[in-house]
XYZ file of C-alpha atoms in Angstrom:
346
model
C 23.896 5.814 -46.190
C 30.433 1.326 -42.274
C 29.162 4.104 -44.221
C 30.832 4.901 -46.506
C 30.672 2.133 -48.430
C 32.143 3.169 -52.252
C 34.685 1.454 -54.523
C 36.183 -1.833 -56.526
C 36.204 -1.218 -59.505
C 45.653 -4.908 -63.992
C 48.454 -9.138 -66.664
C 51.698 -7.542 -67.114
C 50.992 -5.262 -70.587
C 50.526 -1.631 -71.229
C 46.678 -0.500 -71.716
C 44.766 -1.495 -74.510
C 43.672 1.489 -76.778
C 39.674 1.141 -76.941
C 39.211 4.283 -78.741
C 37.092 2.032 -81.277
C 35.183 0.090 -78.283
C 34.831 3.268 -76.350
C 35.848 1.031 -72.946
C 39.136 1.763 -71.628
C 40.559 -1.646 -69.750
C 44.007 -2.177 -68.093
C 46.570 -4.854 -68.124
C 44.945 -6.953 -65.483
C 47.510 -6.637 -62.631
C 46.015 -6.550 -59.114
C 45.029 -3.168 -57.941
C 47.979 -1.022 -56.569
C 47.444 -0.512 -52.920
C 49.392 2.472 -53.054
C 47.349 3.868 -55.761
C 44.754 6.275 -53.668
C 41.643 5.451 -55.337
C 42.200 1.773 -54.887
C 43.156 2.196 -51.513
C 39.998 4.061 -50.424
C 41.907 7.243 -50.364
C 40.576 10.543 -51.707
C 41.115 10.881 -55.221
C 44.457 13.344 -55.869
C 43.193 16.318 -56.962
C 42.231 15.567 -60.181
C 46.248 14.297 -61.026
C 44.988 11.161 -62.606
C 43.131 13.467 -64.978
C 46.504 14.981 -66.131
C 48.220 11.694 -66.298
C 49.782 10.183 -69.641
C 47.728 7.111 -69.175
C 44.452 9.307 -69.109
C 45.454 11.264 -71.972
C 45.709 7.761 -73.596
C 42.160 6.611 -72.961
C 39.295 7.396 -75.217
C 35.959 9.602 -73.409
C 34.073 7.413 -71.337
C 31.052 6.623 -73.721
C 28.982 3.953 -71.473
C 27.832 2.144 -74.383
C 28.734 -1.305 -75.634
C 27.059 -3.926 -77.891
C 25.529 -6.249 -74.406
C 26.934 -9.200 -75.869
C 28.795 -10.619 -72.877
C 26.022 -11.079 -70.714
C 23.792 -9.848 -68.349
C 24.351 -7.877 -64.565
C 21.909 -6.642 -62.207
C 23.359 -4.180 -59.642
C 20.621 -2.515 -56.918
C 20.588 0.695 -55.934
C 20.082 2.076 -52.706
C 17.780 4.920 -51.442
C 20.769 7.814 -50.911
C 22.769 9.484 -53.278
C 26.126 7.998 -52.779
C 24.929 4.552 -53.550
C 23.490 5.879 -56.738
C 27.118 7.271 -57.485
C 28.530 3.888 -56.937
C 26.126 2.369 -59.000
C 26.646 5.223 -62.033
C 30.128 4.100 -62.484
C 30.236 0.545 -62.432
C 27.172 0.588 -64.866
C 29.130 2.863 -67.259
C 32.332 0.880 -67.457
C 30.406 -2.626 -67.518
C 28.369 -1.341 -70.042
C 32.057 -0.315 -71.795
C 33.164 -3.721 -71.453
C 29.667 -5.052 -73.299
C 27.421 -6.146 -70.553
C 23.937 -5.213 -70.491
C 23.484 -3.651 -67.114
C 19.889 -3.894 -65.134
C 19.370 -1.858 -62.134
C 16.350 -1.367 -59.040
C 16.208 0.592 -56.118
C 15.500 -0.891 -53.434
C 15.179 -0.679 -49.691
C 18.108 -2.417 -47.892
C 16.285 -5.626 -46.456
C 14.515 -5.925 -49.619
C 17.639 -5.919 -51.812
C 18.795 -8.755 -50.537
C 15.884 -11.076 -51.290
C 16.761 -10.548 -54.555
C 19.957 -12.960 -54.138
C 17.551 -15.773 -53.840
C 15.072 -15.068 -56.806
C 18.195 -13.651 -59.169
C 16.881 -10.342 -59.603
C 20.205 -9.222 -57.312
C 23.617 -9.858 -58.767
C 25.690 -7.443 -56.237
C 24.675 -4.560 -54.062
C 27.733 -1.829 -54.157
C 27.004 -0.689 -50.713
C 26.574 -2.669 -47.596
C 26.009 -0.649 -44.142
C 25.748 -3.571 -41.692
C 23.147 -5.717 -41.297
C 24.036 -9.083 -39.779
C 20.644 -10.136 -39.309
C 20.837 -10.605 -43.211
C 24.641 -11.722 -43.420
C 23.352 -14.631 -41.210
C 20.779 -15.858 -43.470
C 21.773 -15.362 -46.869
C 25.521 -15.430 -46.520
C 26.131 -18.123 -43.529
C 22.734 -19.934 -43.557
C 21.511 -19.883 -47.133
C 24.737 -19.503 -48.765
C 22.927 -17.344 -51.352
C 25.867 -14.482 -51.498
C 28.972 -13.455 -50.060
C 31.040 -10.333 -49.181
C 33.595 -9.372 -51.823
C 35.560 -6.983 -50.108
C 35.450 -3.532 -48.740
C 34.393 -0.755 -51.453
C 36.650 1.881 -50.470
C 34.476 4.007 -48.545
C 34.370 4.330 -45.052
C 31.053 4.873 -43.447
C 30.204 7.575 -40.040
C 26.505 7.484 -38.938
C 25.942 9.638 -36.072
C 24.020 12.856 -34.758
C 24.378 15.991 -36.014
C 23.680 19.548 -35.959
C 23.783 22.416 -38.095
C 27.240 24.570 -37.242
C 25.498 27.536 -36.338
C 24.332 25.917 -33.430
C 27.736 25.014 -31.618
C 28.917 28.784 -32.640
C 25.605 29.584 -30.141
C 25.869 26.747 -28.335
C 29.484 25.708 -28.090
C 28.363 22.724 -25.498
C 25.922 21.296 -27.421
C 27.976 18.596 -29.044
C 28.050 17.219 -25.757
C 25.459 14.409 -25.185
C 25.158 14.805 -21.545
C 23.871 18.584 -22.261
C 21.368 17.616 -24.696
C 18.771 17.642 -21.883
C 19.177 21.564 -20.995
C 18.570 22.209 -24.927
C 15.685 19.566 -25.707
C 12.999 22.712 -25.766
C 14.840 23.868 -28.602
C 13.933 21.225 -30.667
C 10.140 21.002 -29.700
C 8.211 20.413 -32.684
C 4.485 19.369 -33.223
C 4.999 16.137 -34.068
C 7.290 16.096 -30.643
C 4.766 17.431 -28.125
C 6.510 18.044 -24.999
C 9.838 16.460 -26.620
C 12.540 17.747 -28.363
C 12.115 16.208 -31.633
C 15.398 13.777 -33.183
C 15.344 13.936 -36.607
C 15.985 10.430 -38.076
C 15.782 9.344 -41.378
C 14.544 5.897 -43.525
C 13.213 3.818 -41.354
C 14.908 1.123 -43.457
C 18.728 2.755 -42.489
C 20.565 0.907 -40.272
C 19.848 3.068 -37.102
C 19.213 2.949 -33.503
C 18.316 6.157 -31.756
C 14.921 5.653 -30.543
C 16.733 2.806 -27.766
C 19.763 5.759 -27.472
C 17.358 7.973 -26.693
C 15.521 5.839 -24.264
C 18.746 4.174 -22.560
C 20.464 7.559 -22.444
C 17.912 9.216 -20.811
C 17.275 11.811 -22.885
C 14.010 14.152 -23.113
C 13.842 13.433 -26.799
C 11.553 12.197 -29.664
C 12.571 10.093 -33.026
C 10.482 11.425 -36.010
C 11.580 10.029 -39.084
C 11.579 12.350 -42.230
C 10.975 9.104 -44.027
C 13.909 9.502 -46.523
C 17.641 10.379 -47.262
C 16.243 13.476 -49.621
C 14.140 14.647 -46.710
C 16.761 14.688 -44.575
C 18.858 16.614 -46.786
C 15.998 19.322 -46.897
C 15.516 19.645 -42.977
C 19.251 19.966 -42.646
C 19.481 22.787 -45.500
C 16.486 24.459 -44.125
C 18.195 24.534 -40.517
C 21.323 25.688 -41.747
C 19.666 28.626 -44.029
C 17.362 29.607 -41.207
C 19.171 29.458 -38.344
C 16.621 26.897 -36.921
C 17.445 24.309 -34.277
C 17.630 20.982 -35.692
C 19.389 17.771 -34.766
C 19.223 14.016 -36.390
C 20.738 11.313 -38.061
C 22.963 12.135 -40.785
C 26.461 10.206 -42.198
C 29.224 10.869 -44.318
C 30.144 9.881 -47.070
C 27.252 12.203 -48.113
C 27.896 15.465 -50.592
C 25.595 17.550 -48.123
C 29.066 17.231 -45.910
C 31.062 19.938 -48.113
C 27.750 22.293 -49.090
C 27.148 22.655 -45.479
C 28.635 22.198 -41.781
C 27.744 20.059 -39.903
C 28.748 18.934 -36.456
C 28.567 15.379 -35.297
C 27.836 15.032 -31.225
C 29.618 13.070 -28.878
C 27.738 10.209 -27.914
C 29.274 7.519 -25.218
C 32.440 6.210 -27.680
C 31.405 2.716 -29.322
C 33.384 -0.476 -28.483
C 32.874 -3.684 -29.831
C 29.472 -5.294 -29.031
C 28.394 -2.299 -27.225
C 25.228 -2.355 -29.645
C 24.751 -6.111 -29.392
C 21.633 -5.413 -27.431
C 19.315 -2.371 -28.310
C 17.282 -2.576 -24.740
C 20.629 -1.482 -23.526
C 22.672 -0.273 -25.956
C 24.276 3.576 -25.253
C 26.902 4.277 -27.453
C 27.841 5.805 -30.575
C 27.418 4.014 -33.830
C 30.537 2.387 -35.003
C 32.918 2.995 -38.050
C 31.579 1.083 -41.028
C 33.915 -0.069 -43.583
C 31.323 -0.340 -46.669
C 31.502 -3.694 -48.145
C 30.439 -5.517 -51.219
C 27.645 -8.100 -51.348
C 27.126 -10.396 -53.954
C 25.317 -13.090 -55.135
C 26.922 -16.462 -55.048
C 26.039 -17.780 -58.339
C 26.908 -14.134 -59.894
C 30.541 -14.642 -57.592
C 31.654 -18.012 -59.210
C 30.002 -18.113 -62.737
C 29.842 -13.657 -63.613
C 33.276 -13.740 -65.248
C 34.981 -10.372 -66.132
C 31.859 -8.872 -64.543
C 32.364 -10.527 -61.365
C 35.909 -9.836 -61.530
C 35.149 -6.087 -62.182
C 32.514 -5.514 -59.038
C 35.320 -7.671 -56.897
C 37.818 -4.956 -57.847
C 35.522 -2.050 -57.584
C 37.245 0.416 -54.748
C 37.280 3.651 -54.478
C 37.021 6.870 -51.622
C 34.455 8.777 -50.057
C 35.794 11.623 -51.586
C 34.874 9.992 -55.025
C 31.674 9.000 -54.074
C 30.770 12.536 -53.067
C 31.890 14.492 -56.350
C 29.513 11.868 -58.472
C 26.960 12.087 -55.948
C 27.535 16.021 -55.803
C 27.168 16.571 -59.895
C 24.440 14.061 -59.632
C 22.186 16.185 -57.259
C 23.375 19.885 -57.561
C 24.548 20.139 -60.912
C 21.866 19.130 -62.762
C 24.309 15.970 -64.394
C 22.548 12.645 -65.200
C 24.031 9.933 -63.257
C 25.475 8.763 -66.584
C 26.954 12.241 -67.425
C 28.387 12.181 -63.561
C 29.987 8.692 -64.377
C 31.379 9.832 -67.765
C 32.944 13.105 -66.041
C 34.663 10.755 -63.475
C 35.804 8.022 -65.781
C 37.210 10.868 -68.055
C 39.015 12.470 -64.852
C 40.394 9.294 -63.163
C 41.349 6.751 -65.648
C 44.534 5.270 -63.184
C 41.802 4.421 -60.401
C 39.368 2.630 -62.536
C 41.726 0.747 -64.865
C 42.797 -1.298 -61.717
C 39.725 -2.643 -60.945
C 39.439 -4.149 -64.906
C 39.834 -8.026 -65.084
């Protein structure tokens, strides 16, 4: 789902006790650039959970009176985006806001900046055409800074394939292995498994421009792609396809990225000529301009929201693999990482 587009969540006084309100709020100083979560790095192995600050904060409730106003958050169609929103929604509600969420495809979500149906997208994977229209031209939205997650999009194969075919991770060798990937949908070519066609992707152009004997076949969704890689790993069936990090599956099974021609600035500008890997994505937040100016504490919170790949993956993993609701997964992370999210508070 840059790519790992995940986290901005204190003024010289100590932390206010929020046991009564169920909402933990910090002093309002600016986030510390040396804090791992505030700087986009991995969480400190639960150290914050045992810190003095954490001990002084009431357990997360995700509840509030809703009197401070409404906030509309958009959930992208991948579980990492749901993890972002779950944590932000919980804390905003504890602050007293009523939070409404919508699950929309990336491009469709931007239309909400015009209709007022979307106040914030917490993980933008790079849509220069939409940024030009809604930010530069129409002034309906604005860049709200990085969310702390770095996104890596690429071509991946299961780890067992690299053990058996060590040179398969060099794109120059892909044609000699194309027969391994043939399916009923790809015909006499190897199948390259695309994901959701609305995701940032130019695999079909890469296949053509690199002269590869493959056909891009979309799985249709992140969930379908995950299932395909899980089955390929379990059953030792060949698979090559589009995937990314952060994503909880990267912690469950071994996926190895294929080395495409290295990315250089501008090499992906023309899809008729693109023949390079995807760039690293510094995932950012996009907010409605009116929300940025009139959203008060909610807008400040969203601007400050910033966490790392490992934070997002931990919440996404809890939602997907531990049968936890998004709210319960958010509570678990919030209770263990008080020092991180306190830096997001107005």
